PDB file of C-alpha atoms in Angstrom:
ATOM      1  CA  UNK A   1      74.134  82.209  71.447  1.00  0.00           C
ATOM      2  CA  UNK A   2      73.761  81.754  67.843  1.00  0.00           C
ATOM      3  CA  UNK A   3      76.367  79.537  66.615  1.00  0.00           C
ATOM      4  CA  UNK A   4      75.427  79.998  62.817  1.00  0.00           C
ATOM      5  CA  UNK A   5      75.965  83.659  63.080  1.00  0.00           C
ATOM      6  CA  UNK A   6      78.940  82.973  65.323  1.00  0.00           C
ATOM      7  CA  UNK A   7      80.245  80.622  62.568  1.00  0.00           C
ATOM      8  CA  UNK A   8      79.598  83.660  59.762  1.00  0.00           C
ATOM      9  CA  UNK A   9      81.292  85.976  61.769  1.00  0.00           C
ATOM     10  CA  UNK A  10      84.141  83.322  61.631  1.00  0.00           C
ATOM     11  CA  UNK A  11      84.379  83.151  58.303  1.00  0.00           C
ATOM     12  CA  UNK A  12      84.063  86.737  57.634  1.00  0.00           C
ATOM     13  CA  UNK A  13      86.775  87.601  59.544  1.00  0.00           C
ATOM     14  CA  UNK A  14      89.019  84.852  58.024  1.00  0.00           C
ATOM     15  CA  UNK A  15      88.326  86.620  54.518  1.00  0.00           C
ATOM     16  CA  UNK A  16      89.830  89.715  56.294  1.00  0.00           C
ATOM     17  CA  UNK A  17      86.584  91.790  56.026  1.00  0.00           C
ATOM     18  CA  UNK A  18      87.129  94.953  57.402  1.00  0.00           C
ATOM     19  CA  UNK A  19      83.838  95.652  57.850  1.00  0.00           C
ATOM     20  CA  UNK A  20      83.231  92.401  60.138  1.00  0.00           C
ATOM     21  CA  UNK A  21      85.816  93.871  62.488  1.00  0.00           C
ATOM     22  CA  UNK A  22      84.094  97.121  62.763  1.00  0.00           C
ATOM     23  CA  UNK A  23      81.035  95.241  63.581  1.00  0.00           C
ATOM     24  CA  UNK A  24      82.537  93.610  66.255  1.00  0.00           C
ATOM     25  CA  UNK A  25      84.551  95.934  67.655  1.00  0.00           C
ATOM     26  CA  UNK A  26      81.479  98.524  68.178  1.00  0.00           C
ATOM     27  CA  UNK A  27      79.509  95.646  69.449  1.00  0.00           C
ATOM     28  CA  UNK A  28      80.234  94.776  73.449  1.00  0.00           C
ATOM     29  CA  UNK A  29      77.720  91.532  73.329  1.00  0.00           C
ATOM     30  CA  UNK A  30      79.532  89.990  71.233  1.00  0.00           C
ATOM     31  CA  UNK A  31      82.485  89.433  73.429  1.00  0.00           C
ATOM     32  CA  UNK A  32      81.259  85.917  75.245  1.00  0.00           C
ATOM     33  CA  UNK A  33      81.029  85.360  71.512  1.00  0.00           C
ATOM     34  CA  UNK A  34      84.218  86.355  70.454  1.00  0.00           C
ATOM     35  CA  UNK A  35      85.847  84.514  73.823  1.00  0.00           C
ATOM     36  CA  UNK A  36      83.368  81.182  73.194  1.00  0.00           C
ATOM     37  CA  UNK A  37      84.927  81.084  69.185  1.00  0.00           C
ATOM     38  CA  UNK A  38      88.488  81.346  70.604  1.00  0.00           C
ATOM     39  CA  UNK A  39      87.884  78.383  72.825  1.00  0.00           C
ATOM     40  CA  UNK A  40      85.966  76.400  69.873  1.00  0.00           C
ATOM     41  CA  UNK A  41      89.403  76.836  68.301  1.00  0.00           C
ATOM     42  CA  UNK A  42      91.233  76.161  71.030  1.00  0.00           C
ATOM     43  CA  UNK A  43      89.915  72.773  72.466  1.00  0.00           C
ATOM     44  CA  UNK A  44      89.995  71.548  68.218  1.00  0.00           C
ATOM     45  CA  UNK A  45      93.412  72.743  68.031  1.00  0.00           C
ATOM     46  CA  UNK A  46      94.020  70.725  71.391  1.00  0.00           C
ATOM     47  CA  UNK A  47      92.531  67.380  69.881  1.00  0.00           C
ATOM     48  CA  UNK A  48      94.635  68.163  66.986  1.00  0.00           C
ATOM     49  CA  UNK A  49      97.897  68.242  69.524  1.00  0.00           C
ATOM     50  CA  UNK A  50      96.812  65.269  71.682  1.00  0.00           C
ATOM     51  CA  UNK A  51      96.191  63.117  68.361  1.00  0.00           C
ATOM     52  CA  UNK A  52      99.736  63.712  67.570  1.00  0.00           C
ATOM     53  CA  UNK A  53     100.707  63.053  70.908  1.00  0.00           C
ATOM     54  CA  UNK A  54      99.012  59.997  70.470  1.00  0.00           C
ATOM     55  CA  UNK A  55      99.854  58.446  67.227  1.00  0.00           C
ATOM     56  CA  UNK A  56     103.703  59.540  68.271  1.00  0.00           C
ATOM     57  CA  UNK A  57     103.817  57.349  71.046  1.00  0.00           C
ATOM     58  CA  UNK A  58     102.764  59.264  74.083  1.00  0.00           C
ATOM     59  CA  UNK A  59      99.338  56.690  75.014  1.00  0.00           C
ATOM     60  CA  UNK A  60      96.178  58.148  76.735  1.00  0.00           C
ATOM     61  CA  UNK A  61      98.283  60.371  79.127  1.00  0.00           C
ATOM     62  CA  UNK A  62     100.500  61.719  76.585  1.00  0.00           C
ATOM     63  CA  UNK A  63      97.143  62.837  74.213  1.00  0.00           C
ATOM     64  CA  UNK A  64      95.459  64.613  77.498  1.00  0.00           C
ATOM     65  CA  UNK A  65      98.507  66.562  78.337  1.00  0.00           C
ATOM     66  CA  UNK A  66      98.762  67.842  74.956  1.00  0.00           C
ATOM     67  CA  UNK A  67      95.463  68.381  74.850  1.00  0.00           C
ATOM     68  CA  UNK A  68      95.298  70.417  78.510  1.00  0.00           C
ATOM     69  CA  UNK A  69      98.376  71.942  77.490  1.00  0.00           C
ATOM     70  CA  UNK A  70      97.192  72.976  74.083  1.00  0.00           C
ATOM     71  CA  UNK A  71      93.711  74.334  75.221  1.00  0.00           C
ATOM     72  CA  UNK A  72      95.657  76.069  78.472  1.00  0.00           C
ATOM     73  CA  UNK A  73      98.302  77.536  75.955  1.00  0.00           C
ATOM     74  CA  UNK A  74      96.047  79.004  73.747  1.00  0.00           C
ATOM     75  CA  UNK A  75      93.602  80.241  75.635  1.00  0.00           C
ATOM     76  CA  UNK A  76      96.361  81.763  77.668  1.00  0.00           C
ATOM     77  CA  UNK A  77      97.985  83.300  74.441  1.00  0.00           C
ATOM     78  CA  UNK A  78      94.536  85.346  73.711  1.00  0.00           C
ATOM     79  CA  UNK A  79      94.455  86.837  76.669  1.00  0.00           C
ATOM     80  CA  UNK A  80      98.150  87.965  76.615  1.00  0.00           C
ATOM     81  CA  UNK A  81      97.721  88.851  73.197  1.00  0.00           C
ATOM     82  CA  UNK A  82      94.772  91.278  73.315  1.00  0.00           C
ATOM     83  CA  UNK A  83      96.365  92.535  76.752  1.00  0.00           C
ATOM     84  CA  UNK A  84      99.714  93.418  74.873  1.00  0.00           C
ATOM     85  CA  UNK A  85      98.029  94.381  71.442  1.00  0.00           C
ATOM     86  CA  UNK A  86      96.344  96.628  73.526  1.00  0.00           C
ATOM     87  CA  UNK A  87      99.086  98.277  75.597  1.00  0.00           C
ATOM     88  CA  UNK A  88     101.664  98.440  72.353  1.00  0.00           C
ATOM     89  CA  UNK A  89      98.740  99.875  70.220  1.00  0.00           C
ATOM     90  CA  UNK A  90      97.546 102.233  73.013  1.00  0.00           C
ATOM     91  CA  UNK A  91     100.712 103.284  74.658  1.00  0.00           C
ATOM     92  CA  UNK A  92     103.271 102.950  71.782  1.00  0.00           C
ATOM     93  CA  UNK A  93     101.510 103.702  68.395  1.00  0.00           C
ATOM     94  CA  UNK A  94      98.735 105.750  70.343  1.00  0.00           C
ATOM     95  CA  UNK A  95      95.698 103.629  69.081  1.00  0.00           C
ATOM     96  CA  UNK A  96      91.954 104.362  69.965  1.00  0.00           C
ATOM     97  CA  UNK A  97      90.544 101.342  71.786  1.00  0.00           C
ATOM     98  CA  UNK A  98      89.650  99.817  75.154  1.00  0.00           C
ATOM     99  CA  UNK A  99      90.218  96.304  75.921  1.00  0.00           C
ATOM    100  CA  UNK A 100      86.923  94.694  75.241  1.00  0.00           C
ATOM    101  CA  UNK A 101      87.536  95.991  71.278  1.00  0.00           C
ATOM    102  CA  UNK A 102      90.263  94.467  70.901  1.00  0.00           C
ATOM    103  CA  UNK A 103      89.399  91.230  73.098  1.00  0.00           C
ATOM    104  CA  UNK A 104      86.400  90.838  70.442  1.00  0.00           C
ATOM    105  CA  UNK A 105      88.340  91.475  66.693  1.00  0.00           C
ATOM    106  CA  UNK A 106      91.148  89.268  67.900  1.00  0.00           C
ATOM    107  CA  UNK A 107      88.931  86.580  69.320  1.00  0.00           C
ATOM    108  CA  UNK A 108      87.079  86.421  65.764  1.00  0.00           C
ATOM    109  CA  UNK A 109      90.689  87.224  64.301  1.00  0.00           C
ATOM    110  CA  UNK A 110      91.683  83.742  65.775  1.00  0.00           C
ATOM    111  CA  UNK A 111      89.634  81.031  63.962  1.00  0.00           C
ATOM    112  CA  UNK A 112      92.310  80.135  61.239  1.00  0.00           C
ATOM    113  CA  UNK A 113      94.299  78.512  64.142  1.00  0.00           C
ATOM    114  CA  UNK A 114      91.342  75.682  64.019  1.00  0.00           C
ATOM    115  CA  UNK A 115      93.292  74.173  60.963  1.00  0.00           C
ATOM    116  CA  UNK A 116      96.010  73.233  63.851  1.00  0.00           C
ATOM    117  CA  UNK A 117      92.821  69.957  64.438  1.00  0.00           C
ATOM    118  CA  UNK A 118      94.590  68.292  61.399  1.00  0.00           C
ATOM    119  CA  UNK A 119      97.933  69.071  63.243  1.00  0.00           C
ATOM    120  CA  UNK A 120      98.015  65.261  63.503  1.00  0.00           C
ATOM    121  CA  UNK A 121      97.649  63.917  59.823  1.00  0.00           C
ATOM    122  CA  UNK A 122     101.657  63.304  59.026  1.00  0.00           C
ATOM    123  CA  UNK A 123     103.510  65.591  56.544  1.00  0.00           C
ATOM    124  CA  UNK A 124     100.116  67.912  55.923  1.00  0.00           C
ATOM    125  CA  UNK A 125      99.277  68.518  59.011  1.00  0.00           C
ATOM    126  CA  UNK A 126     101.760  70.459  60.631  1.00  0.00           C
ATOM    127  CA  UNK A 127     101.991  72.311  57.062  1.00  0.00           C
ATOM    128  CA  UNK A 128      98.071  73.277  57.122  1.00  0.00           C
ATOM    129  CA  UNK A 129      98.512  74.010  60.835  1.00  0.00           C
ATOM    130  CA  UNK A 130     101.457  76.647  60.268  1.00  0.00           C
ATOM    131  CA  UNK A 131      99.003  78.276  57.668  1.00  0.00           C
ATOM    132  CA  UNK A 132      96.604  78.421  59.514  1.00  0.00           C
ATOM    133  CA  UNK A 133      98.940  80.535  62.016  1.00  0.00           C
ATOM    134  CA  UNK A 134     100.243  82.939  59.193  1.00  0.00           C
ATOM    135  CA  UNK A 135      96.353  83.271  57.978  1.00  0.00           C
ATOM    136  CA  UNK A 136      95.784  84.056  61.496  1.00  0.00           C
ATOM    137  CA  UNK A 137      98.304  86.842  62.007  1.00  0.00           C
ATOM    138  CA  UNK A 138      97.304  87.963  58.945  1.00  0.00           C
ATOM    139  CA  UNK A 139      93.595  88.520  60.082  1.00  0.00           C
ATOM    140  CA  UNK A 140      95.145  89.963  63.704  1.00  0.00           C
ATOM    141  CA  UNK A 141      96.841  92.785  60.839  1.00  0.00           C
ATOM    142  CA  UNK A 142      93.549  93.658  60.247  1.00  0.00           C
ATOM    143  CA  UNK A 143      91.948  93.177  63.650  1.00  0.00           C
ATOM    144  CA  UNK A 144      94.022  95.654  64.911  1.00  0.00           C
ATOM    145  CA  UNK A 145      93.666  98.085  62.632  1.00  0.00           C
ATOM    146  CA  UNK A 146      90.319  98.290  62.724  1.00  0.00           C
ATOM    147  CA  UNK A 147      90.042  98.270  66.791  1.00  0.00           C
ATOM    148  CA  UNK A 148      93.132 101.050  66.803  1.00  0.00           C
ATOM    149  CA  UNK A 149      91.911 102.756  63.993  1.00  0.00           C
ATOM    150  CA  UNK A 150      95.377 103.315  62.426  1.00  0.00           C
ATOM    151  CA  UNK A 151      97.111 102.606  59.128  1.00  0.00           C
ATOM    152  CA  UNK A 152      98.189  98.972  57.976  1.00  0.00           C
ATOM    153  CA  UNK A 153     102.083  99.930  58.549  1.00  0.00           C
ATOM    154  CA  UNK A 154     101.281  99.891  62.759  1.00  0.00           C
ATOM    155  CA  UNK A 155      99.594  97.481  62.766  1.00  0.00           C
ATOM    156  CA  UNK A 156     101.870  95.103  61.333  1.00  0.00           C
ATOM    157  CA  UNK A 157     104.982  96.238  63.833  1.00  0.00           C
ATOM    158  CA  UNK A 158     101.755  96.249  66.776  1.00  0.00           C
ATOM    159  CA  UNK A 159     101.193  92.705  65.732  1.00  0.00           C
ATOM    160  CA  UNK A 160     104.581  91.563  65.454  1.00  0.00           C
ATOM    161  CA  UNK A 161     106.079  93.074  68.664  1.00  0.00           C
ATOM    162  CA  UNK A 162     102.733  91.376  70.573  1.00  0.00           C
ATOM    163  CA  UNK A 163     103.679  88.110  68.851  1.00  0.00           C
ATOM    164  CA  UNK A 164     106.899  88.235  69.517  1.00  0.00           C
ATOM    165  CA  UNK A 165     106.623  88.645  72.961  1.00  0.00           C
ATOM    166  CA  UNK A 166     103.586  86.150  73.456  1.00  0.00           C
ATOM    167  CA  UNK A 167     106.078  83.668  71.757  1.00  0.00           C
ATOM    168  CA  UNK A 168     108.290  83.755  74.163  1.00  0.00           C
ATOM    169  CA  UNK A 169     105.537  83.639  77.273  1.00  0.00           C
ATOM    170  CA  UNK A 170     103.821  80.720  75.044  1.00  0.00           C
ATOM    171  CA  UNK A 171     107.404  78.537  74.886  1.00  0.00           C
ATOM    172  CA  UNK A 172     108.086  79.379  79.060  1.00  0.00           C
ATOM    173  CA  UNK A 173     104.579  77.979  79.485  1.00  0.00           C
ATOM    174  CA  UNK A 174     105.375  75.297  77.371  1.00  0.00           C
ATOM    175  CA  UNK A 175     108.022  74.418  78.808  1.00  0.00           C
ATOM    176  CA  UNK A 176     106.939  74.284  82.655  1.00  0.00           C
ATOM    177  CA  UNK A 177     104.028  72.252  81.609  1.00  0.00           C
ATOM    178  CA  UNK A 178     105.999  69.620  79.784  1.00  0.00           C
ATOM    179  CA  UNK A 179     108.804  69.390  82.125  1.00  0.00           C
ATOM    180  CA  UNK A 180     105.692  68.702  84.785  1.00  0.00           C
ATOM    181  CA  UNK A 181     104.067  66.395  82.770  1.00  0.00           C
ATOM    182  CA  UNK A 182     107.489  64.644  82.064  1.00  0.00           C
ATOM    183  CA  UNK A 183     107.698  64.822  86.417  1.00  0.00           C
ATOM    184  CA  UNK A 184     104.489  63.177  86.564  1.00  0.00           C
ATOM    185  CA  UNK A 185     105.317  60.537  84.038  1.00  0.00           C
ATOM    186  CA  UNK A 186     108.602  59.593  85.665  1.00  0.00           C
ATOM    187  CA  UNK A 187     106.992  59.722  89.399  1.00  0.00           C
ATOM    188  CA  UNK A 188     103.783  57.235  88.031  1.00  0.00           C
ATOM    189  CA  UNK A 189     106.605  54.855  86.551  1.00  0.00           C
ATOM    190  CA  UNK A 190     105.352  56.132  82.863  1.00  0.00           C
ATOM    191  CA  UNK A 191     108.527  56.315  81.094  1.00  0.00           C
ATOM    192  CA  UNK A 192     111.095  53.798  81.567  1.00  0.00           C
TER     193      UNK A 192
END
């Protein structure tokens, strides 16, 4: 794998070049790509949640969790993501694209969300990190439209009734895992 190409691709994609999505939606080798960027993001927006776990308080245990549970969540959220983009582009707004399309654009789609590594600095970090998540459903706008191949207007209500709905999956998740972890810290005599 070529990361510097990877890392163009990246930043092609977070210009919102239409043209890089039709690139990668045509080509199917680029989805270990597309699924190795999403966990690049992923495990640095995980570091960025553990850190903050970390200077908050939490100690060592508190920064893995966050950092399991961030990596786990959105990982997790991709998946869903393309699966539901899919199925409300597809079935709803009657989209042209299989799976693997959409599995690549949104995969590229999703490398603003590395800005959620300085998640930890206080006051600017959550700040970059939530613009990092509008920058990134603004590149999943375009993502989709390209994969569907329809007009800006569905892909905005494709994208917003996916994220909707992965919000609510992502804050379940969320919410098991830290009412576990909380389990596992009162059980080992962690919090007192």
């Amino acid at each position: 794998m070529d990361f510097g190409a990877m890392l163009n691709r990246l930043i092609r994609a977070a210009r919102l070049d239409a043209n890089l999505y039709e690139e990668v939606e045509a080509d199917t080798s680029l989805t270990q790509e597309a699924f190795t960027a999403v966990a690049i993001v992923a495990a640095l927006s995980g570091i960025g949640a553990g850190l903050k776990s970390l200077i908050g308080g939490a100690g060592v245990g508190g920064f893995f969790v966050a950092l399991f549970v961030g990596i786990l969540v959105s990982l997790a959220g991709y998946v869903i993501w393309a699966f539901l983009t899919y199925f409300i582009g597809v079935r709803l707004f009657k989209g042209t694209a299989d799976y693997g399309e959409l599995l690549r654009t949104l995969g590229y789609a999703y490398g603003p969300n590395v800005l959620g590594l300085v998640a930890f600095i206080p006051v600017i970090g959550p700040l970059l990190s939530f613009v990092g998540s509008i920058w990134a459903l603004l590149c999943f706008v375009v993502a989709v439209r390209q994969a569907l191949d329809f007009d800006t207007t569905k892909a905005v209500l494709t994208v917003i009734i996916g994220w909707f709905v992965v919000l609510v999956i992502t804050l379940m998740i969320t919410a098991i895992l830290g009412v576990g972890a909380i389990g596992l810290g009162v059980l080992s005599g962690g919090l007192r």
